[in-house]
PDB file of C-alpha atoms in Angstrom:
ATOM      1  CA  MET A   1     110.631 109.911  18.975  1.00 51.00           C
ATOM      2  CA  ARG A   2     113.834 107.954  18.967  1.00 53.00           C
ATOM      3  CA  PRO A   3     113.759 104.105  18.697  1.00 51.00           C
ATOM      4  CA  GLN A   4     114.938 103.755  22.282  1.00 54.00           C
ATOM      5  CA  SER A   5     111.971 105.797  23.470  1.00 54.00           C
ATOM      6  CA  TRP A   6     109.567 103.488  21.570  1.00 46.00           C
ATOM      7  CA  ILE A   7     111.114 100.511  23.325  1.00 49.00           C
ATOM      8  CA  ILE A   8     110.656 102.152  26.729  1.00 47.00           C
ATOM      9  CA  VAL A   9     106.992 102.991  25.967  1.00 43.00           C
ATOM     10  CA  ALA A  10     106.316  99.436  24.761  1.00 42.00           C
ATOM     11  CA  VAL A  11     107.864  97.959  27.899  1.00 43.00           C
ATOM     12  CA  LEU A  12     105.749 100.279  30.061  1.00 41.00           C
ATOM     13  CA  CYS A  13     102.555  99.292  28.201  1.00 44.00           C
ATOM     14  CA  VAL A  14     103.274  95.595  28.592  1.00 43.00           C
ATOM     15  CA  THR A  15     104.046  96.108  32.271  1.00 45.00           C
ATOM     16  CA  ILE A  16     100.782  98.029  32.820  1.00 42.00           C
ATOM     17  CA  ILE A  17      98.777  95.301  31.044  1.00 48.00           C
ATOM     18  CA  GLN A  18     100.413  92.600  33.148  1.00 50.00           C
ATOM     19  CA  ILE A  19      99.757  94.559  36.346  1.00 44.00           C
ATOM     20  CA  SER A  20      96.122  95.104  35.316  1.00 46.00           C
ATOM     21  CA  ARG A  21      95.668  91.401  34.681  1.00 50.00           C
ATOM     22  CA  ALA A  22      97.234  90.581  38.026  1.00 49.00           C
ATOM     23  CA  VAL A  23      94.975  93.074  39.790  1.00 43.00           C
ATOM     24  CA  ALA A  24      91.914  91.681  37.989  1.00 48.00           C
ATOM     25  CA  ALA A  25      92.826  88.134  38.949  1.00 49.00           C
ATOM     26  CA  SER A  26      93.452  89.242  42.501  1.00 47.00           C
ATOM     27  CA  SER A  27      90.054  90.992  42.589  1.00 48.00           C
ATOM     28  CA  ILE A  28      88.287  87.835  41.436  1.00 56.00           C
ATOM     29  CA  ASP A  29      90.071  85.813  44.080  1.00 56.00           C
ATOM     30  CA  ASP A  30      89.068  88.339  46.733  1.00 49.00           C
ATOM     31  CA  LYS A  31      85.429  88.584  45.646  1.00 52.00           C
ATOM     32  CA  ILE A  32      83.119  87.894  48.594  1.00 47.00           C
ATOM     33  CA  LEU A  33      80.654  85.208  47.608  1.00 54.00           C
ATOM     34  CA  SER A  34      79.003  84.799  50.991  1.00 51.00           C
ATOM     35  CA  LEU A  35      78.932  86.355  54.432  1.00 42.00           C
ATOM     36  CA  PRO A  36      78.248  84.771  57.811  1.00 48.00           C
ATOM     37  CA  GLY A  37      74.508  84.800  58.313  1.00 47.00           C
ATOM     38  CA  GLN A  38      73.805  85.920  54.752  1.00 42.00           C
ATOM     39  CA  PRO A  39      70.566  84.353  53.462  1.00 56.00           C
ATOM     40  CA  GLN A  40      71.213  81.703  50.856  1.00 75.00           C
ATOM     41  CA  ALA A  41      67.583  81.058  49.997  1.00 79.00           C
ATOM     42  CA  ALA A  42      64.429  83.071  49.431  1.00 84.00           C
ATOM     43  CA  LEU A  43      60.985  81.588  50.077  1.00 86.00           C
ATOM     44  CA  PHE A  44      58.032  83.045  48.189  1.00 89.00           C
ATOM     45  CA  TYR A  45      54.643  83.326  49.862  1.00 89.00           C
ATOM     46  CA  TYR A  46      51.211  84.571  48.837  1.00 90.00           C
ATOM     47  CA  LEU A  47      48.711  85.832  51.406  1.00 90.00           C
ATOM     48  CA  THR A  48      45.021  86.480  50.848  1.00 90.00           C
ATOM     49  CA  GLU A  49      43.255  88.067  53.796  1.00 91.00           C
ATOM     50  CA  ALA A  50      39.835  86.834  54.814  1.00 91.00           C
ATOM     51  CA  GLU A  51      37.105  88.675  52.944  1.00 91.00           C
ATOM     52  CA  CYS A  52      35.384  89.841  56.129  1.00 90.00           C
ATOM     53  CA  ASP A  53      36.994  90.895  59.421  1.00 88.00           C
ATOM     54  CA  PRO A  54      40.380  89.210  58.834  1.00 88.00           C
ATOM     55  CA  THR A  55      41.698  89.929  62.341  1.00 85.00           C
ATOM     56  CA  SER A  56      38.996  87.688  63.798  1.00 87.00           C
ATOM     57  CA  LYS A  57      39.667  84.816  61.385  1.00 88.00           C
ATOM     58  CA  PRO A  58      42.305  82.076  61.727  1.00 86.00           C
ATOM     59  CA  VAL A  59      45.359  81.751  59.503  1.00 88.00           C
ATOM     60  CA  VAL A  60      45.582  78.654  57.314  1.00 88.00           C
ATOM     61  CA  LEU A  61      49.076  77.718  56.139  1.00 89.00           C
ATOM     62  CA  TRP A  62      48.923  75.792  52.865  1.00 89.00           C
ATOM     63  CA  LEU A  63      51.875  73.649  51.793  1.00 86.00           C
ATOM     64  CA  ASN A  64      51.602  71.746  48.546  1.00 82.00           C
ATOM     65  CA  GLY A  65      52.769  68.215  47.880  1.00 74.00           C
ATOM     66  CA  GLY A  66      53.562  66.629  44.569  1.00 69.00           C
ATOM     67  CA  PRO A  67      56.437  66.392  45.381  1.00 66.00           C
ATOM     68  CA  GLY A  68      57.625  69.705  44.024  1.00 74.00           C
ATOM     69  CA  CYS A  69      54.326  71.391  43.129  1.00 82.00           C
ATOM     70  CA  SER A  70      53.809  75.120  43.497  1.00 86.00           C
ATOM     71  CA  SER A  71      51.323  76.209  46.172  1.00 87.00           C
ATOM     72  CA  PHE A  72      50.961  79.558  44.421  1.00 86.00           C
ATOM     73  CA  ARG A  73      50.274  78.229  40.939  1.00 82.00           C
ATOM     74  CA  LEU A  74      48.181  75.184  41.783  1.00 78.00           C
ATOM     75  CA  GLU A  75      46.218  75.959  44.946  1.00 82.00           C
ATOM     76  CA  ALA A  76      46.058  79.755  44.968  1.00 86.00           C
ATOM     77  CA  PHE A  77      45.007  80.002  41.325  1.00 87.00           C
ATOM     78  CA  SER A  78      43.408  76.642  40.563  1.00 84.00           C
ATOM     79  CA  GLU A  79      41.773  75.246  43.687  1.00 86.00           C
ATOM     80  CA  ASN A  80      40.854  77.261  46.794  1.00 88.00           C
ATOM     81  CA  GLY A  81      42.233  80.722  46.031  1.00 88.00           C
ATOM     82  CA  SER A  82      40.228  83.876  45.371  1.00 90.00           C
ATOM     83  CA  PHE A  83      40.604  83.713  41.588  1.00 90.00           C
ATOM     84  CA  ARG A  84      40.953  81.187  38.790  1.00 87.00           C
ATOM     85  CA  PRO A  85      42.160  81.577  35.203  1.00 86.00           C
ATOM     86  CA  GLY A  86      39.365  82.455  32.804  1.00 85.00           C
ATOM     87  CA  GLY A  87      39.171  82.816  29.063  1.00 83.00           C
ATOM     88  CA  GLY A  88      41.148  85.425  27.197  1.00 86.00           C
ATOM     89  CA  GLY A  89      43.849  85.687  29.839  1.00 84.00           C
ATOM     90  CA  LEU A  90      41.444  87.055  32.450  1.00 89.00           C
ATOM     91  CA  LEU A  91      40.887  85.973  36.045  1.00 89.00           C
ATOM     92  CA  VAL A  92      37.456  84.998  37.324  1.00 91.00           C
ATOM     93  CA  ARG A  93      36.338  85.076  40.952  1.00 92.00           C
ATOM     94  CA  ASN A  94      36.144  81.792  42.827  1.00 90.00           C
ATOM     95  CA  ASP A  95      32.825  81.759  44.683  1.00 91.00           C
ATOM     96  CA  PHE A  96      34.091  79.031  47.013  1.00 89.00           C
ATOM     97  CA  SER A  97      37.506  80.437  47.927  1.00 92.00           C
ATOM     98  CA  TRP A  98      38.726  79.474  51.378  1.00 90.00           C
ATOM     99  CA  ASN A  99      39.529  83.057  52.317  1.00 91.00           C
ATOM    100  CA  LYS A 100      35.822  83.477  52.950  1.00 91.00           C
ATOM    101  CA  GLU A 101      36.518  81.755  56.268  1.00 89.00           C
ATOM    102  CA  ALA A 102      40.255  82.260  56.895  1.00 91.00           C
ATOM    103  CA  ASN A 103      43.404  84.193  56.040  1.00 91.00           C
ATOM    104  CA  MET A 104      45.118  81.953  53.493  1.00 91.00           C
ATOM    105  CA  LEU A 105      48.925  81.784  53.501  1.00 92.00           C
ATOM    106  CA  TYR A 106      50.424  79.859  50.566  1.00 92.00           C
ATOM    107  CA  LEU A 107      54.124  79.041  51.017  1.00 91.00           C
ATOM    108  CA  GLU A 108      56.385  77.773  48.230  1.00 90.00           C
ATOM    109  CA  SER A 109      58.681  75.447  50.139  1.00 87.00           C
ATOM    110  CA  PRO A 110      61.423  74.252  49.880  1.00 87.00           C
ATOM    111  CA  ALA A 111      63.599  76.597  47.815  1.00 87.00           C
ATOM    112  CA  GLY A 112      63.435  75.515  44.199  1.00 88.00           C
ATOM    113  CA  ILE A 113      59.638  75.252  44.224  1.00 88.00           C
ATOM    114  CA  GLY A 114      57.748  77.883  42.239  1.00 88.00           C
ATOM    115  CA  PHE A 115      59.228  81.338  42.852  1.00 89.00           C
ATOM    116  CA  SER A 116      61.340  80.211  45.829  1.00 88.00           C
ATOM    117  CA  TYR A 117      65.022  79.873  45.026  1.00 87.00           C
ATOM    118  CA  SER A 118      68.483  79.274  46.437  1.00 87.00           C
ATOM    119  CA  ALA A 119      71.615  81.273  45.653  1.00 85.00           C
ATOM    120  CA  LYS A 120      73.486  77.985  45.362  1.00 84.00           C
ATOM    121  CA  GLN A 121      72.422  75.564  42.647  1.00 84.00           C
ATOM    122  CA  SER A 122      73.971  72.706  44.611  1.00 84.00           C
ATOM    123  CA  PHE A 123      71.331  73.231  47.322  1.00 83.00           C
ATOM    124  CA  TYR A 124      68.592  71.669  45.216  1.00 84.00           C
ATOM    125  CA  ALA A 125      70.263  68.259  45.235  1.00 85.00           C
ATOM    126  CA  LEU A 126      70.479  68.306  49.042  1.00 83.00           C
ATOM    127  CA  VAL A 127      66.856  69.113  49.885  1.00 84.00           C
ATOM    128  CA  ASN A 128      65.192  66.716  52.315  1.00 83.00           C
ATOM    129  CA  ASP A 129      62.474  66.850  54.967  1.00 79.00           C
ATOM    130  CA  THR A 130      64.841  68.214  57.629  1.00 80.00           C
ATOM    131  CA  ILE A 131      66.033  71.128  55.479  1.00 82.00           C
ATOM    132  CA  THR A 132      62.479  71.851  54.374  1.00 83.00           C
ATOM    133  CA  ALA A 133      61.302  71.861  57.980  1.00 82.00           C
ATOM    134  CA  GLN A 134      64.092  74.170  59.122  1.00 83.00           C
ATOM    135  CA  ASP A 135      63.594  76.661  56.281  1.00 84.00           C
ATOM    136  CA  SER A 136      59.815  76.655  56.700  1.00 85.00           C
ATOM    137  CA  PHE A 137      60.080  77.125  60.461  1.00 84.00           C
ATOM    138  CA  ILE A 138      62.484  80.049  60.086  1.00 83.00           C
ATOM    139  CA  PHE A 139      60.146  81.591  57.519  1.00 85.00           C
ATOM    140  CA  LEU A 140      57.189  81.285  59.897  1.00 84.00           C
ATOM    141  CA  GLN A 141      59.187  82.818  62.738  1.00 79.00           C
ATOM    142  CA  LYS A 142      60.035  85.854  60.626  1.00 79.00           C
ATOM    143  CA  TRP A 143      56.565  86.098  59.100  1.00 82.00           C
ATOM    144  CA  PHE A 144      54.559  85.842  62.301  1.00 76.00           C
ATOM    145  CA  VAL A 145      56.665  88.322  64.282  1.00 69.00           C
ATOM    146  CA  GLY A 146      55.449  91.885  63.861  1.00 59.00           C
ATOM    147  CA  ASN A 147      52.651  90.965  61.478  1.00 66.00           C
ATOM    148  CA  ALA A 148      49.775  93.280  62.354  1.00 62.00           C
ATOM    149  CA  LEU A 149      47.269  90.799  61.004  1.00 62.00           C
ATOM    150  CA  LEU A 150      48.385  88.240  63.570  1.00 62.00           C
ATOM    151  CA  GLU A 151      48.798  90.347  66.694  1.00 57.00           C
ATOM    152  CA  PHE A 152      45.448  89.059  67.912  1.00 49.00           C
ATOM    153  CA  ASN A 153      46.488  85.405  67.913  1.00 50.00           C
ATOM    154  CA  THR A 154      49.669  83.355  67.539  1.00 47.00           C
ATOM    155  CA  ASP A 155      47.955  80.019  67.038  1.00 47.00           C
ATOM    156  CA  PHE A 156      47.512  78.708  63.536  1.00 44.00           C
ATOM    157  CA  ASN A 157      45.997  75.739  61.771  1.00 44.00           C
ATOM    158  CA  SER A 158      47.786  73.964  58.967  1.00 44.00           C
ATOM    159  CA  GLU A 159      46.702  72.179  55.842  1.00 43.00           C
ATOM    160  CA  ASP A 160      49.129  69.860  54.132  1.00 40.00           C
ATOM    161  CA  ASN A 161      49.139  67.246  51.427  1.00 38.00           C
ATOM    162  CA  TYR A 162      50.301  64.094  53.193  1.00 32.00           C
ATOM    163  CA  TYR A 163      51.278  62.495  49.879  1.00 30.00           C
ATOM    164  CA  TRP A 164      54.673  64.156  50.363  1.00 33.00           C
ATOM    165  CA  ALA A 165      55.402  64.590  54.080  1.00 35.00           C
ATOM    166  CA  HIS A 166      57.235  67.912  54.441  1.00 38.00           C
ATOM    167  CA  GLY A 167      57.912  67.430  58.138  1.00 38.00           C
ATOM    168  CA  VAL A 168      57.084  71.054  58.982  1.00 42.00           C
ATOM    169  CA  VAL A 169      56.181  69.922  62.494  1.00 42.00           C
ATOM    170  CA  ASN A 170      59.327  68.022  63.370  1.00 44.00           C
ATOM    171  CA  TYR A 171      59.641  66.449  66.817  1.00 42.00           C
ATOM    172  CA  GLU A 172      63.395  67.115  66.842  1.00 48.00           C
ATOM    173  CA  MET A 173      62.867  70.846  66.286  1.00 47.00           C
ATOM    174  CA  LEU A 174      60.560  71.570  69.209  1.00 46.00           C
ATOM    175  CA  ASN A 175      63.381  72.676  71.516  1.00 48.00           C
ATOM    176  CA  LEU A 176      64.567  75.660  69.497  1.00 44.00           C
ATOM    177  CA  GLU A 177      66.034  78.551  71.466  1.00 44.00           C
ATOM    178  CA  ILE A 178      63.364  81.122  70.644  1.00 37.00           C
ATOM    179  CA  PRO A 179      59.792  79.785  70.955  1.00 39.00           C
ATOM    180  CA  THR A 180      58.316  82.455  68.688  1.00 29.00           C
ATOM    181  CA  ILE A 181      55.257  80.402  67.816  1.00 33.00           C
ATOM    182  CA  ASN A 182      53.348  78.567  70.525  1.00 35.00           C
ATOM    183  CA  ILE A 183      53.956  75.016  69.349  1.00 36.00           C
ATOM    184  CA  VAL A 184      54.088  72.685  72.344  1.00 28.00           C
ATOM    185  CA  GLY A 185      54.562  69.065  71.497  1.00 33.00           C
ATOM    186  CA  SER A 186      52.981  67.480  68.467  1.00 58.00           C
ATOM    187  CA  LEU A 187      49.579  68.548  67.209  1.00 60.00           C
ATOM    188  CA  VAL A 188      47.499  65.640  68.429  1.00 59.00           C
ATOM    189  CA  SER A 189      49.131  65.186  71.822  1.00 63.00           C
ATOM    190  CA  SER A 190      48.708  68.919  72.437  1.00 66.00           C
ATOM    191  CA  GLY A 191      44.969  68.581  71.962  1.00 72.00           C
ATOM    192  CA  ILE A 192      44.945  70.547  68.707  1.00 72.00           C
ATOM    193  CA  ARG A 193      42.267  69.251  66.384  1.00 77.00           C
ATOM    194  CA  VAL A 194      43.517  67.548  63.212  1.00 77.00           C
ATOM    195  CA  LEU A 195      41.492  66.971  60.060  1.00 78.00           C
ATOM    196  CA  VAL A 196      42.622  64.641  57.275  1.00 79.00           C
ATOM    197  CA  TYR A 197      40.380  64.490  54.228  1.00 78.00           C
ATOM    198  CA  SER A 198      40.323  62.784  50.830  1.00 81.00           C
ATOM    199  CA  GLY A 199      38.148  62.831  47.758  1.00 80.00           C
ATOM    200  CA  ASP A 200      36.253  59.543  47.545  1.00 78.00           C
ATOM    201  CA  GLN A 201      37.006  59.389  43.804  1.00 76.00           C
ATOM    202  CA  ASP A 202      40.713  60.189  44.063  1.00 80.00           C
ATOM    203  CA  PRO A 203      42.633  57.675  41.890  1.00 78.00           C
ATOM    204  CA  ALA A 204      46.074  59.087  42.786  1.00 79.00           C
ATOM    205  CA  VAL A 205      45.804  58.725  46.573  1.00 78.00           C
ATOM    206  CA  PRO A 206      42.769  56.521  47.334  1.00 80.00           C
ATOM    207  CA  PHE A 207      40.878  57.463  50.486  1.00 78.00           C
ATOM    208  CA  THR A 208      41.322  53.935  51.854  1.00 80.00           C
ATOM    209  CA  GLY A 209      45.023  54.640  52.336  1.00 81.00           C
ATOM    210  CA  SER A 210      44.331  57.921  54.128  1.00 80.00           C
ATOM    211  CA  ARG A 211      41.768  56.203  56.351  1.00 81.00           C
ATOM    212  CA  THR A 212      44.270  53.483  57.263  1.00 81.00           C
ATOM    213  CA  LEU A 213      46.846  56.150  58.103  1.00 80.00           C
ATOM    214  CA  VAL A 214      44.471  58.057  60.393  1.00 79.00           C
ATOM    215  CA  ASP A 215      43.271  54.875  62.062  1.00 80.00           C
ATOM    216  CA  GLY A 216      46.880  53.954  62.828  1.00 80.00           C
ATOM    217  CA  LEU A 217      47.561  57.410  64.277  1.00 77.00           C
ATOM    218  CA  ALA A 218      44.486  57.101  66.492  1.00 78.00           C
ATOM    219  CA  LYS A 219      45.535  53.700  67.795  1.00 78.00           C
ATOM    220  CA  ARG A 220      49.011  54.943  68.688  1.00 76.00           C
ATOM    221  CA  ALA A 221      47.494  57.969  70.417  1.00 73.00           C
ATOM    222  CA  ARG A 222      44.974  55.666  72.171  1.00 76.00           C
ATOM    223  CA  ILE A 223      41.938  57.697  71.219  1.00 77.00           C
ATOM    224  CA  GLU A 224      38.589  56.088  70.533  1.00 74.00           C
ATOM    225  CA  CYS A 225      36.601  56.360  67.339  1.00 71.00           C
ATOM    226  CA  ASN A 226      33.013  57.490  67.124  1.00 65.00           C
ATOM    227  CA  CYS A 227      32.022  56.912  63.517  1.00 61.00           C
ATOM    228  CA  ALA A 228      29.115  58.470  61.696  1.00 55.00           C
ATOM    229  CA  LEU A 229      28.277  57.381  58.171  1.00 49.00           C
ATOM    230  CA  LEU A 230      27.142  60.502  56.335  1.00 48.00           C
ATOM    231  CA  VAL A 231      25.851  60.941  52.805  1.00 49.00           C
ATOM    232  CA  GLY A 232      27.789  64.179  52.174  1.00 53.00           C
ATOM    233  CA  GLY A 233      30.894  62.072  52.509  1.00 65.00           C
ATOM    234  CA  TRP A 234      32.141  59.766  55.214  1.00 70.00           C
ATOM    235  CA  THR A 235      33.618  60.823  58.538  1.00 77.00           C
ATOM    236  CA  GLN A 236      35.525  59.081  61.271  1.00 76.00           C
ATOM    237  CA  VAL A 237      36.050  61.106  64.460  1.00 80.00           C
ATOM    238  CA  TYR A 238      38.405  60.226  67.327  1.00 78.00           C
ATOM    239  CA  ASP A 239      37.471  62.006  70.578  1.00 77.00           C
ATOM    240  CA  ASP A 240      36.856  65.254  68.665  1.00 76.00           C
ATOM    241  CA  ILE A 241      40.634  65.622  68.283  1.00 77.00           C
ATOM    242  CA  LEU A 242      41.437  63.642  65.133  1.00 82.00           C
ATOM    243  CA  THR A 243      39.027  63.517  62.202  1.00 81.00           C
ATOM    244  CA  PHE A 244      39.106  61.758  58.853  1.00 82.00           C
ATOM    245  CA  ALA A 245      36.597  62.652  56.155  1.00 82.00           C
ATOM    246  CA  THR A 246      35.904  61.872  52.531  1.00 79.00           C
ATOM    247  CA  ILE A 247      34.290  64.369  50.193  1.00 78.00           C
ATOM    248  CA  ARG A 248      31.670  62.774  47.999  1.00 73.00           C
ATOM    249  CA  GLY A 249      32.317  63.147  44.293  1.00 71.00           C
ATOM    250  CA  ALA A 250      35.729  64.792  44.763  1.00 80.00           C
ATOM    251  CA  GLY A 251      38.931  63.764  43.018  1.00 78.00           C
ATOM    252  CA  HIS A 252      42.574  64.308  43.954  1.00 78.00           C
ATOM    253  CA  LEU A 253      42.295  68.128  43.867  1.00 77.00           C
ATOM    254  CA  THR A 254      39.268  68.339  46.129  1.00 80.00           C
ATOM    255  CA  PRO A 255      38.757  72.152  46.154  1.00 80.00           C
ATOM    256  CA  LEU A 256      38.845  72.073  42.346  1.00 77.00           C
ATOM    257  CA  THR A 257      36.587  69.081  41.729  1.00 78.00           C
ATOM    258  CA  SER A 258      34.167  69.712  44.615  1.00 80.00           C
ATOM    259  CA  PRO A 259      34.603  73.354  45.690  1.00 81.00           C
ATOM    260  CA  LYS A 260      31.325  73.829  47.569  1.00 82.00           C
ATOM    261  CA  ARG A 261      31.734  70.728  49.767  1.00 82.00           C
ATOM    262  CA  SER A 262      35.433  71.473  50.330  1.00 82.00           C
ATOM    263  CA  LEU A 263      34.638  74.975  51.565  1.00 84.00           C
ATOM    264  CA  ALA A 264      31.868  73.674  53.852  1.00 83.00           C
ATOM    265  CA  LEU A 265      34.245  71.108  55.352  1.00 81.00           C
ATOM    266  CA  SER A 266      36.985  73.705  55.875  1.00 82.00           C
ATOM    267  CA  ALA A 267      34.583  76.253  57.389  1.00 84.00           C
ATOM    268  CA  ALA A 268      33.141  73.746  59.869  1.00 84.00           C
ATOM    269  CA  PHE A 269      36.592  72.577  60.961  1.00 83.00           C
ATOM    270  CA  LEU A 270      37.972  76.101  61.424  1.00 84.00           C
ATOM    271  CA  ALA A 271      34.910  77.100  63.447  1.00 83.00           C
ATOM    272  CA  GLY A 272      35.242  74.036  65.679  1.00 83.00           C
ATOM    273  CA  ASN A 273      31.862  72.701  64.582  1.00 83.00           C
ATOM    274  CA  PRO A 274      30.924  69.120  63.641  1.00 79.00           C
ATOM    275  CA  LEU A 275      31.152  68.445  59.935  1.00 75.00           C
ATOM    276  CA  PRO A 276      27.822  69.034  58.179  1.00 72.00           C
ATOM    277  CA  GLU A 277      25.592  65.977  57.975  1.00 69.00           C
ATOM    278  CA  LYS A 278      24.416  66.789  54.472  1.00 63.00           C
ATOM    279  CA  LEU A 279      25.276  69.209  51.707  1.00 58.00           C
TER     280      LEU A 279
END
């Protein structure tokens, strides 16, 4: 090949490389990173059906506190779940699991907790109670709709660690366009029974603080207290709507440190019965 031909080939190669680079740069610039309505977060949940006749049992939504603790890791596999870690990497059955009396739904919320995540790392620095409430509410809307387990009933009870107030029931969110779940007003004013409990040997969140909180809620709601001092713990009941109880001998993680009494308390509350006088 003559020298002039080599020059032409070299120029063509350089031109092709430059065009390829330009196309590559253009492709990167045109890459679609997000679409309108595209989910930016994924919330992980773990459901254990009630051991017997799950369609007749209530659904308990468990949200962990911490802040930032995993409901799946801590509660589902350390406290009130069906199994606990045993020796040699094996799981052992929990004889006092709460799914004996209810369908247990453990939600890792907000995104960034446990297996829940966001597609945008910057999201984690923006998380607050409002965002957590919105994401959790949207999750519940999608989870409850079309769930065969829940076709019998759209009401649900909730358990939450008040140490970190998630704000899942947010007064400002009650006027959403699609009332998928029958939440009318706040829990107490709607006549839905509320139970707050503490271990009487909890050094992290002493029961005296929880009792003061509940007493303040009762005063604002103008409901009277009928107290009964019980040896199995200590209860304070306000018009059978709002109840505070301590669990004797229990620490901060009550289902872990006092599983039998915790299950008895949960079972009585879910069944609408008075708390047991002795255990």
